[in-house]
Structures are given as C-alpha cells and as structure tokens.
Short mmCIF file of C-alpha atoms in Angstrom, two decimals:
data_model
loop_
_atom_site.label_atom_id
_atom_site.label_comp_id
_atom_site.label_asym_id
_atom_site.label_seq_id
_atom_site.Cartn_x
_atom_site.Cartn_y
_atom_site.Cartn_z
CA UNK A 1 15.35 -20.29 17.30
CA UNK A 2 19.07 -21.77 17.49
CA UNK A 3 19.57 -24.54 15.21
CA UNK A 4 22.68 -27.43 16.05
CA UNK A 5 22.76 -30.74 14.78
CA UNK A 6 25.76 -31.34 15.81
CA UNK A 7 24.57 -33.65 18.62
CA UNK A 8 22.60 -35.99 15.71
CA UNK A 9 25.96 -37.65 15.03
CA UNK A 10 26.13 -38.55 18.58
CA UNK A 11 22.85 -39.48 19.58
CA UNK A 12 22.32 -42.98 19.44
CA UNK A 13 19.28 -44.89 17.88
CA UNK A 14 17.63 -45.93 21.56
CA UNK A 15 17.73 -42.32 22.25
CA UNK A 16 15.63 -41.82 18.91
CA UNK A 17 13.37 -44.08 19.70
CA UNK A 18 13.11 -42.50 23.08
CA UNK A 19 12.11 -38.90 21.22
CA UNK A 20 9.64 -40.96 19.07
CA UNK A 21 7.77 -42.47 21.45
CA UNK A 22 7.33 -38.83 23.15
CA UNK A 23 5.87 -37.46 19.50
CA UNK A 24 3.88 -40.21 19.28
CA UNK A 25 2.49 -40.05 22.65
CA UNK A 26 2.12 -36.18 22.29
CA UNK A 27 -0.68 -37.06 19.64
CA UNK A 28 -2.84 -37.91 22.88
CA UNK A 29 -1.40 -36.62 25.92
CA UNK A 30 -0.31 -33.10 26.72
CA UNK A 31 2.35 -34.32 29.11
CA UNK A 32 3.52 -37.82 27.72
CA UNK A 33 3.79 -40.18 31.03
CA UNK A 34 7.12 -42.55 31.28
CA UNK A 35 5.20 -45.54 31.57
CA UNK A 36 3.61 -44.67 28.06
CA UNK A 37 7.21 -43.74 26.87
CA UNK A 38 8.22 -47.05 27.80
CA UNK A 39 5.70 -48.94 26.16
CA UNK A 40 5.89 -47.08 22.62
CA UNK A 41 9.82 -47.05 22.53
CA UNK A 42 9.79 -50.83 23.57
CA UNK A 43 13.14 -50.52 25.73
CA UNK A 44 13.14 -52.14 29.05
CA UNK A 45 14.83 -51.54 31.60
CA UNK A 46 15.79 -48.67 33.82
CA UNK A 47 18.23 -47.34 31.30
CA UNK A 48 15.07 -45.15 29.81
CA UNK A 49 15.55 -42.56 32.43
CA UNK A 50 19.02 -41.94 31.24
CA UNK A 51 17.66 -41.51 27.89
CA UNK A 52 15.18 -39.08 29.17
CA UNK A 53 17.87 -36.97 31.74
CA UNK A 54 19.89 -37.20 28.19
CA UNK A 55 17.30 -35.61 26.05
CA UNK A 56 17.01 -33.10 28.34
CA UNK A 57 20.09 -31.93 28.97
CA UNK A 58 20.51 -31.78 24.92
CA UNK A 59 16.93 -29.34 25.61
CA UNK A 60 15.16 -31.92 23.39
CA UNK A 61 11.98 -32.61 25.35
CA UNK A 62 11.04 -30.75 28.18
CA UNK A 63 9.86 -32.01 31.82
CA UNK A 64 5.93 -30.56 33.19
CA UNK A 65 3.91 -32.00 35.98
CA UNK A 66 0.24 -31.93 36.26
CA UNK A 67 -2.22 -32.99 38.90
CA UNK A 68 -1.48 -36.58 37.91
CA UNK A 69 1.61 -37.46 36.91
CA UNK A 70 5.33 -36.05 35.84
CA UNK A 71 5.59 -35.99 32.48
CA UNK A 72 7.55 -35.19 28.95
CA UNK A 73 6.70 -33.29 26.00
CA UNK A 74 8.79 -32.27 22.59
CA UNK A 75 9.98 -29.36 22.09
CA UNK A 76 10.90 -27.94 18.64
CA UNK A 77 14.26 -28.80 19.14
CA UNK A 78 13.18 -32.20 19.58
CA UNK A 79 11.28 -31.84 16.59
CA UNK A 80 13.78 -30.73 14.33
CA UNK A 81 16.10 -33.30 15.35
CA UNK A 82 13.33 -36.05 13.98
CA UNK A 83 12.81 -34.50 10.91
CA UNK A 84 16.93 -33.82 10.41
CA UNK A 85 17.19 -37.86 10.96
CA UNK A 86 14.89 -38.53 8.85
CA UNK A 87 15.55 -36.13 5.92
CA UNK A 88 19.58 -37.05 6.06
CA UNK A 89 18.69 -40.68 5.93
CA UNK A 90 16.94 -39.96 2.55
CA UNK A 91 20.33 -38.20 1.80
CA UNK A 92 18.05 -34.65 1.17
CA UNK A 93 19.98 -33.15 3.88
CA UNK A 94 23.67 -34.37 4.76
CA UNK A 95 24.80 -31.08 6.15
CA UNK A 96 23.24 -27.59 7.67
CA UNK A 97 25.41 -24.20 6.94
CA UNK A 98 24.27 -20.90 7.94
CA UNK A 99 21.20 -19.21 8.54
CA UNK A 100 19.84 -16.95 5.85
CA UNK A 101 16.33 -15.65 7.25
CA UNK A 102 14.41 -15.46 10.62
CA UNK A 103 10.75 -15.04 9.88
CA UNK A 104 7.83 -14.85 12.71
CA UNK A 105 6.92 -18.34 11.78
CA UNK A 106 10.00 -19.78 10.00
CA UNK A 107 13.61 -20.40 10.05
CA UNK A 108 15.51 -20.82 7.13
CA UNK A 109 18.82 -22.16 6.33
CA UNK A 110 21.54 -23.28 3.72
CA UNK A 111 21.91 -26.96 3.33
CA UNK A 112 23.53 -29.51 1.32
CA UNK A 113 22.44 -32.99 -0.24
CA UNK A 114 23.91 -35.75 -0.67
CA UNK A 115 24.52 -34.20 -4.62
CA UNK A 116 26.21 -31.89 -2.39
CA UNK A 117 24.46 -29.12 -3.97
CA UNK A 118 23.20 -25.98 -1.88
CA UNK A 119 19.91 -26.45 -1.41
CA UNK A 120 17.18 -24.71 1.52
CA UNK A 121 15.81 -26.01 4.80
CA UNK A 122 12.77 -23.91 5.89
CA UNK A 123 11.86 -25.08 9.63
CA UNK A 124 7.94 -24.08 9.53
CA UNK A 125 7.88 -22.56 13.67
CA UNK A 126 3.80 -21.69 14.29
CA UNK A 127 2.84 -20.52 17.86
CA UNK A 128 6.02 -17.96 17.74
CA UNK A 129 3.84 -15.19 16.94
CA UNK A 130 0.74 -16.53 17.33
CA UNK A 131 0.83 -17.86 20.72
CA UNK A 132 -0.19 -14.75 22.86
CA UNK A 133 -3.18 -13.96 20.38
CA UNK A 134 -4.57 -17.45 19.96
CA UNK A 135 -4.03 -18.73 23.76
CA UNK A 136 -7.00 -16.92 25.13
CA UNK A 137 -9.21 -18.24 22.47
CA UNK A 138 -9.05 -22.02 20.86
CA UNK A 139 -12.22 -23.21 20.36
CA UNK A 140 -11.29 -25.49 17.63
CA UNK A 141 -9.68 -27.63 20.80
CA UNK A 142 -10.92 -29.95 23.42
CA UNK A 143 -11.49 -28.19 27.20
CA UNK A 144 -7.87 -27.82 28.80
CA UNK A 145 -5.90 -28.94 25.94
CA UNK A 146 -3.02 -26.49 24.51
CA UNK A 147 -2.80 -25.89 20.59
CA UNK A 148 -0.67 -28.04 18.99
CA UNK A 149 1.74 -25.83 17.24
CA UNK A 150 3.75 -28.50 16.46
CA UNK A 151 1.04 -30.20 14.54
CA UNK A 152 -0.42 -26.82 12.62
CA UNK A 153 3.84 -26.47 11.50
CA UNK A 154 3.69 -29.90 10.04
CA UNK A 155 0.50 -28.84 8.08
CA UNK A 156 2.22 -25.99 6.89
CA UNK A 157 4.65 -27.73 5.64
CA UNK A 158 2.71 -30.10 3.87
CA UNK A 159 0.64 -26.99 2.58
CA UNK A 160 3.77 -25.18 0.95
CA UNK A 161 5.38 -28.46 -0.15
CA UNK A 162 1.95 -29.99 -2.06
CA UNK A 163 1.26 -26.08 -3.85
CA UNK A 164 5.09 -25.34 -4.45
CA UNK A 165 5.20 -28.90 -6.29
CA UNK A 166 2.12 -28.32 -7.81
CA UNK A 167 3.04 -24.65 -8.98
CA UNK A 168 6.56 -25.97 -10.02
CA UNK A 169 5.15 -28.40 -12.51
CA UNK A 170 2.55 -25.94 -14.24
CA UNK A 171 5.46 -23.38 -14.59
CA UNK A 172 5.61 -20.91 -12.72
CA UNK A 173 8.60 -18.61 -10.96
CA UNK A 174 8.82 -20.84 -7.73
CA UNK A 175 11.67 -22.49 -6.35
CA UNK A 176 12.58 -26.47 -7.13
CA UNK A 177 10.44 -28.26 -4.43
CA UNK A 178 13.66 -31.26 -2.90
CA UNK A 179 11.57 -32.83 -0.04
CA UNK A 180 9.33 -32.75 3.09
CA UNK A 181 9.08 -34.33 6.45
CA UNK A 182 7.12 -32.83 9.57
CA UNK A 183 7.68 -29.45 9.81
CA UNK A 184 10.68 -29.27 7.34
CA UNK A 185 10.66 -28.59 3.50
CA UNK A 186 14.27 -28.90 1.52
CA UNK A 187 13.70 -26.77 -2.36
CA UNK A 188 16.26 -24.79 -4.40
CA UNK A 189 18.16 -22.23 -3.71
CA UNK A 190 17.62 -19.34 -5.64
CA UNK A 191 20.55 -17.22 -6.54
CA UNK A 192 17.82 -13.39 -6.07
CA UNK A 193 17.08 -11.03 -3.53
CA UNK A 194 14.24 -10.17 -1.44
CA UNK A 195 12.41 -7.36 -3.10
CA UNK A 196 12.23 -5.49 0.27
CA UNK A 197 16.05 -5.46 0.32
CA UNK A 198 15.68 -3.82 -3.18
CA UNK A 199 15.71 0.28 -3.49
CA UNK A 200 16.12 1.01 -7.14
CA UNK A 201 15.16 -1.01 -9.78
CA UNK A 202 16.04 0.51 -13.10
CA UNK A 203 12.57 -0.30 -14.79
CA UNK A 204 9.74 -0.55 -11.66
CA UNK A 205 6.81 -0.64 -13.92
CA UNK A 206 8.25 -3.66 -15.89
CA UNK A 207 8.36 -5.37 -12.25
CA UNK A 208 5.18 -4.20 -11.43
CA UNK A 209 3.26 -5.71 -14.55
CA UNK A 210 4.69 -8.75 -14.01
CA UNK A 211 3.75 -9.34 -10.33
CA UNK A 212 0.00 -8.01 -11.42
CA UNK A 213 0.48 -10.51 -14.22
CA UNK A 214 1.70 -13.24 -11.75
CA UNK A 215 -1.78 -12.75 -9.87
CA UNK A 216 -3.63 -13.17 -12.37
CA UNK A 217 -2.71 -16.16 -13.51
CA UNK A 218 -2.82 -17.79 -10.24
CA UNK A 219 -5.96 -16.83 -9.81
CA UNK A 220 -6.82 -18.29 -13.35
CA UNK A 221 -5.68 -21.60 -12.19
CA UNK A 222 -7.54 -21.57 -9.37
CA UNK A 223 -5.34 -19.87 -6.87
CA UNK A 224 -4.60 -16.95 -4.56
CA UNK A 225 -0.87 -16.45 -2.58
CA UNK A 226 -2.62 -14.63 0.27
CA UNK A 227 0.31 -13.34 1.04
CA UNK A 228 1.81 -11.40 -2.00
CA UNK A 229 4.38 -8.72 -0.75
CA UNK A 230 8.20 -7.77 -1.17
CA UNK A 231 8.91 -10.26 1.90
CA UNK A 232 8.12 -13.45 -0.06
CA UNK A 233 8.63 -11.94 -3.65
CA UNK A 234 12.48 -12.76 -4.49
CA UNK A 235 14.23 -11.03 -7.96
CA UNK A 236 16.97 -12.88 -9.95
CA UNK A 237 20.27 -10.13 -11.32
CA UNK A 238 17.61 -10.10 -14.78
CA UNK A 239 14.81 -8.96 -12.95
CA UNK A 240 12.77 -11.98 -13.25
CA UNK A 241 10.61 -12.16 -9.93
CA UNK A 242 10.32 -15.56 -7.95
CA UNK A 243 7.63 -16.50 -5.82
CA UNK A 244 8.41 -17.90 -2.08
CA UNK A 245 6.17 -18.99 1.04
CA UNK A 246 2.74 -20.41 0.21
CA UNK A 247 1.45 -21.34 3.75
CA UNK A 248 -1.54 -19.07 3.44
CA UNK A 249 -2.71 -19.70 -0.62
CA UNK A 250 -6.00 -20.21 -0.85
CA UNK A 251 -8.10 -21.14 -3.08
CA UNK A 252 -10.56 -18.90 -5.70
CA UNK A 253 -13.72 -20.54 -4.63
CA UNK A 254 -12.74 -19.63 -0.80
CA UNK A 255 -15.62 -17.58 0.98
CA UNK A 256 -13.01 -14.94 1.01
CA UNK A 257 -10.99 -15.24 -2.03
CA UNK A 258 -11.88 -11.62 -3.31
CA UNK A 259 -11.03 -10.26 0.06
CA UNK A 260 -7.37 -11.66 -0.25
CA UNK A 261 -6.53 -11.17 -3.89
CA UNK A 262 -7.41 -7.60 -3.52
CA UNK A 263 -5.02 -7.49 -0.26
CA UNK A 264 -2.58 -9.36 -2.72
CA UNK A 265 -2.74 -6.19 -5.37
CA UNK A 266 -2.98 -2.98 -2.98
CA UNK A 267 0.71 -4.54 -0.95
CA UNK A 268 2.13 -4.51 -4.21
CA UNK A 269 0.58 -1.20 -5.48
CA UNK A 270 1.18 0.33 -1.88
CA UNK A 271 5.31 -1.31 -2.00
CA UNK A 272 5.76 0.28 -5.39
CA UNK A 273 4.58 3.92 -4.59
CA UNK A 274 6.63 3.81 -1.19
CA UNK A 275 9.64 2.42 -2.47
CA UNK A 276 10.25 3.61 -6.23
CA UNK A 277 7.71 6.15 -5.91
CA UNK A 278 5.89 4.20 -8.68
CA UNK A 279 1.90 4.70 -9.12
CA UNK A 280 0.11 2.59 -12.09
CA UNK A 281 -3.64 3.47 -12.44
CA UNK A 282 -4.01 -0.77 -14.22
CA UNK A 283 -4.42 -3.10 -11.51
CA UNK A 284 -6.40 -6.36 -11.60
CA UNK A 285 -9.60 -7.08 -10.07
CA UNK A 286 -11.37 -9.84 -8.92
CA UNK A 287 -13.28 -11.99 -11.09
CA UNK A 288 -14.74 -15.15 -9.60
CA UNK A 289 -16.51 -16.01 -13.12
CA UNK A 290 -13.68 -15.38 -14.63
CA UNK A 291 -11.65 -17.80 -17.31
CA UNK A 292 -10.06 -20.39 -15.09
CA UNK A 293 -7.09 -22.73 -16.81
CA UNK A 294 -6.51 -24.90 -14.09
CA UNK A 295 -7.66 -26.31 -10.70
CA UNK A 296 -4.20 -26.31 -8.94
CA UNK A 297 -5.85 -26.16 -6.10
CA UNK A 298 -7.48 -29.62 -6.60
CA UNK A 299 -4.28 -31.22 -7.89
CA UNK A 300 -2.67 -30.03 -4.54
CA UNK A 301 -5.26 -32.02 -2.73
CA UNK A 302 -4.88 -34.79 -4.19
CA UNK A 303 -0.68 -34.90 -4.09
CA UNK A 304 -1.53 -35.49 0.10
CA UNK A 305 -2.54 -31.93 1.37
CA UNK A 306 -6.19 -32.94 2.46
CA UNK A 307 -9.10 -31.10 2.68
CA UNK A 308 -9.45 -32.13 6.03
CA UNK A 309 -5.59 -30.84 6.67
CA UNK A 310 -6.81 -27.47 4.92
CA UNK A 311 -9.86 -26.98 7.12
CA UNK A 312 -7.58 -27.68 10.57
CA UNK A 313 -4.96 -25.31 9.06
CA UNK A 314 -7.57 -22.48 8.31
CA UNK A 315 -8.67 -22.48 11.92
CA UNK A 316 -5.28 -21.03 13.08
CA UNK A 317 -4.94 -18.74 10.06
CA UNK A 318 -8.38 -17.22 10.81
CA UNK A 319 -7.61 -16.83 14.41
CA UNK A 320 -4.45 -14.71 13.32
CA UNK A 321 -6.24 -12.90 11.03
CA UNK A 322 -8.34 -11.66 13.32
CA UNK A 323 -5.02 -10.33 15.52
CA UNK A 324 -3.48 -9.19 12.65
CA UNK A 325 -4.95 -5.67 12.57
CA UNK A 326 -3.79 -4.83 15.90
CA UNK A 327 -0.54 -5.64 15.89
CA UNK A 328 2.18 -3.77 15.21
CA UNK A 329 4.40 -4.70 11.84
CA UNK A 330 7.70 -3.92 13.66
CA UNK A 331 6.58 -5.75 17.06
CA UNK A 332 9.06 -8.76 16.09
CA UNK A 333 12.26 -9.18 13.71
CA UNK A 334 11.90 -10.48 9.97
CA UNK A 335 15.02 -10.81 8.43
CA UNK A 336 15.99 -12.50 5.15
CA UNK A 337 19.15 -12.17 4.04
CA UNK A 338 23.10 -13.23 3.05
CA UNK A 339 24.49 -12.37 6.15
CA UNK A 340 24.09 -11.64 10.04
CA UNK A 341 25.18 -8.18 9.15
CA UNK A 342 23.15 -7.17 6.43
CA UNK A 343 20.03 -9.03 8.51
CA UNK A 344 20.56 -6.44 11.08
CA UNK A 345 20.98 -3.29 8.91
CA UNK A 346 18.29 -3.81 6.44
CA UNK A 347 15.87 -4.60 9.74
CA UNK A 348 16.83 -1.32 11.14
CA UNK A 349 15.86 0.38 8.01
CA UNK A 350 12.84 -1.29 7.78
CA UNK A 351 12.05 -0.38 11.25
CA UNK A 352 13.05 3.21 10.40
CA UNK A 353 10.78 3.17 7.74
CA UNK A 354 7.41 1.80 9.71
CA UNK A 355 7.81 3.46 12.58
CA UNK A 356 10.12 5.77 12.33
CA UNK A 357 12.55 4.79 15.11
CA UNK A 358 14.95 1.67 15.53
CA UNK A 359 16.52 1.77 19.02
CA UNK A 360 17.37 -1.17 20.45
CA UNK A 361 16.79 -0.27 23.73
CA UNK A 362 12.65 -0.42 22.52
CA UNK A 363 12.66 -4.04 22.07
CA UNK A 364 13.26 -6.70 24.11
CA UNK A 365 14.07 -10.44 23.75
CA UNK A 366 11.65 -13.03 25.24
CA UNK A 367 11.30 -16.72 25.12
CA UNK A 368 7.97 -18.80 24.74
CA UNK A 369 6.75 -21.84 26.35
CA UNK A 370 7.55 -23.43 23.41
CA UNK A 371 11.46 -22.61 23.58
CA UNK A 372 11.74 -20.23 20.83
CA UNK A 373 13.34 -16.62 21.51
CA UNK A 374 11.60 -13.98 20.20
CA UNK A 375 12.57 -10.00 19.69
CA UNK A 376 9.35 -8.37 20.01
CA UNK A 377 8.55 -4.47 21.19
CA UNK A 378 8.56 -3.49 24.68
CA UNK A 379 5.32 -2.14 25.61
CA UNK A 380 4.66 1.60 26.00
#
C-alpha cells in the first residue's frame, strides 16, 4: 500500500481532529455517524462536512451506508496519517524516503529523525492477507461486526516494539527499538541483507550454528520467534546474523511452544540444504524443563504488551494458522530489499524457485475493502 505524507504539511489541525474523532468512534461503531463525529471533534458548525468531503478526497476515511444511517470509517491511510502526526511531533520521524520491503502484513520504509539519522518505519498492515481466510469465520467478534484489522495492527505493533526492546536490552542481534505509536514502530537501520537474498556464503555451517545457537537461547530466556526463516533473518558484511519481525514470538510455556520451535529449526535446516546445499545432523530440540535464564517474556508484559493484548492477538494468529497450510507461498509478493529493481528480480527468483514459474501474466493485482493493493495468484 502507497505511502504519501506529503498532504500532512497541508492538512490543518480541525481536519485532525476530524480523523480522530472517526478512530475514536470506530472503537464502537462500524460506520462512525456525523452526528457522533461532531460531538467527539467538538467543531460546530457546518464546516465539518468540508472536512469530511476533504478527507475523502485525500482517500483518508471512506464513506458506507447501512440500514440506518450514512456513515465514515478510517482507512489505513487515515491511519497512517495519525500515527505520522504523532510520531513527527515527538521528532522520531521528520521525514519518509523510499520504500525498502513489501511484506503480506507490513510495509517498510527509510526514515529520518529529527537526529537526522536513517532510521526504519515498519507500517504493521493485518487483514491484507488474512482477510479472505478469516472473514468467513470470526468468532472471537460480536454478531455482524467486521474484524478490526486496524486494531489487531496496533497490537502488533505493540507486540514487536515491547519484545524488540526487551530483546535489545538482554543483548541480543536485534535492531535499536526508536519508538511506537498505533500501528507504526521507528528502530535502526541495519546496514545487512536478507538471508533469502543471500546465495553463497563462504562458511554456511558457521551461519548455521549460530542461528541454532540463537534459538536456543531464546528459548532459555523464555522465548520462541515463531517465525525463524531467511525472510526475517538479516546478515551484516561479517556474517553476524540479525534478528527482525517478532509479531508471532511466543512464549516457552505456550500450549504449543514445542510445536513452533521445532518449525523454527526444520526452516532453517530445510533453507540451508536448499540454498548452500548444507545438511548438519546437530540440531536443537525442545526442552520445556530445560535451564531457563530469563523470563523475557514476563518483562515484555510488563513494559505495556498485556496479557489481555496477547490473548486478542493470538485469536487472529490462530485463525491464520489454520489457513496457512493451504495456501500457496508464492500466492502474494514479499519483497525486502535496496531497490524497486532488485525487489522485482530477487521475487522472480524466488517464485522460480517455489513453483517453478514466474510469469506475470499468472498473477493479478487486487484491492481489499480495506484499500490495500495486493498481487496475489490468479486462480487455476
């Protein structure tokens, strides 16, 4: 999903407090009535509705009607705009430069602070993938009410924020954690490359023992990635691994923590023997009685990622857990790289590799109720 702040330097402050009433008001209403806009933005008057026509003509909000009323709800656009204001008037963010990766659930681009150093913006984006598996089936929610992606992206955020600050402190290979707000977290920009963007490495098993080592001692302070592979596994020029993207860490004493550190070990054991044609015969295994350091996973609690934000989280990640089987890995584009070109030609030859053919004229480009374009197989 496009990105432009450009129109923050014009928008003026009623107009924010126009697109704050509507995320406030989406907390209890699907469709946020005017009248209710009104009363939470506190401007009288008749100039709201040129606030509103405003806001959507800058595809901010978006305009539904139900039985009852016409009505306004945020879009992520709208979203990011809130979190932009409020991160640049900490001085986190003063300006947004390119884009550097397009993930099924994430955007990610280069910023700078008011240090003016280069720093990250990762836009958290849940529902883009998980919207046609988890629409037919939200029990978790009232009768009639849509999934709140916007509110499961803010959780996310908080997750990765609270575990990367957590992680940071203790030690290990993670990027600087800068700030947070909604669905937005700023943290260093690491000067490595995406391990799936890698195709020699002059000493695999060196790399290898210290990703196994990396899992271990996670899970000896109480932790599990969940999602340990070459996509979120970045390597400095010396080698030295770095560990991105902790939305899905769980903890050890999870009802399936054995089920997900052994998924963490056979992507890395399966990556290696593809790629470098590397097979090692060690490999950790689970050990729930085993020596345990630390509780990170408590002190990540208790820095404002709640258990009660966990167990809302863990609803949607079940529900896409129980999709993920089906799906096809190359149904829709993950690209993380230095440049538009190099996005596209390392995504062909990942599609080459999975599936053996990378035509564009296979895939097709689609846009959600939510706003966000997605590239995604055609179907056979």
């Amino acid at each position: 999903m496009k990105l432009d702040p450009t129109s923050l330097r014009y928008m003026s402050a009623d107009e924010f407090r126009v697109l704050t009433a509507i995320e406030v008001g989406s907390r209890n209403h699907d469709i946020v009535p005017e009248t209710l806009i009104a009363e939470l933005s506190r401007l009288r008057g008749g100039g709201i509705n040129k606030y509103i026509s405003d806001l959507i003509k800058r595809k901010l909000i978006a305009s539904e009607s139900n039985s009852k009323y016409v009505g306004y709800k945020l879009i992520y656009s709208g979203y990011d705009h809130l979190a932009l204001k409020t991160l640049s008037r900490r001085g986190s963010v003063v300006s947004v430069g390119n884009q550097i990766g397009v993930g099924k659930e994430s955007d990610i681009f280069v910023i700078a602070g008011e240090d003016e150093q280069q720093a990250v913006l990762k836009l958290h984006r849940l529902g883009r993938q998980s919207f046609r598996n988890v629409k037919q089936k939200r029990d978790y929610f009232r009768p009639n009410q849509s999934p709140s992606w916007m509110y499961m992206s803010r959780l996310s955020a908080m997750k990765e924020f609270a575990f990367m600050k957590v992680l940071h402190e203790h030690g290990f290979p993670v990027p600087t954690p800068i700030d947070q707000n909604r669905h937005c977290v700023v943290m260093e920009l690491i000067d490595a490359f995406p391990l799936r963007q890698i195709d020699h490495i002059a000493e695999p098993g060196r790399l290898y023992s210290e990703l196994m080592d990396l899992i271990v001692r996670l899970a000896k302070h109480g932790l599990i990635h969940g999602d340990f592979n070459e996509f979120n596994i970045l390597v400095r020029e010396n080698g030295s691994p770095v560990l991105i993207d902790f939305p899905q860490m769980v903890s050890t004493s999870h009802l399936n923590a054995e089920f997900y550190f052994n998924r963490d070990v056979d992507c890395i054991r399966t990556f290696f023997k593809r790629r470098f044609a590397y097979e090692s015969v060690l490999y950790p295994k689970f050990a729930l009685n085993g020596d345990k350091e630390f509780d990170l996973d408590v002190k990540a609690a208790a820095s404002g990622f709640s258990r009660k934000d966990q167990a809302n989280l863990d609803k949607l990640m079940q529900e896409q857990e129980l999709h993920r089987d089906d799906e096809d890995p190359s149904d829709e584009e993950i690209v993380y790289s230095d440049s538009d070109n190099e996005s596209d030609s390392d995504d062909d030859q990942d599609k080459a590799e999975e599936s053996g053919s990378g035509s564009d004229g296979d895939y097709i480009i689609e846009q959600d109720r939510l706003g966000n374009s997605i590239r995604r197989k055609r179907d056979v």
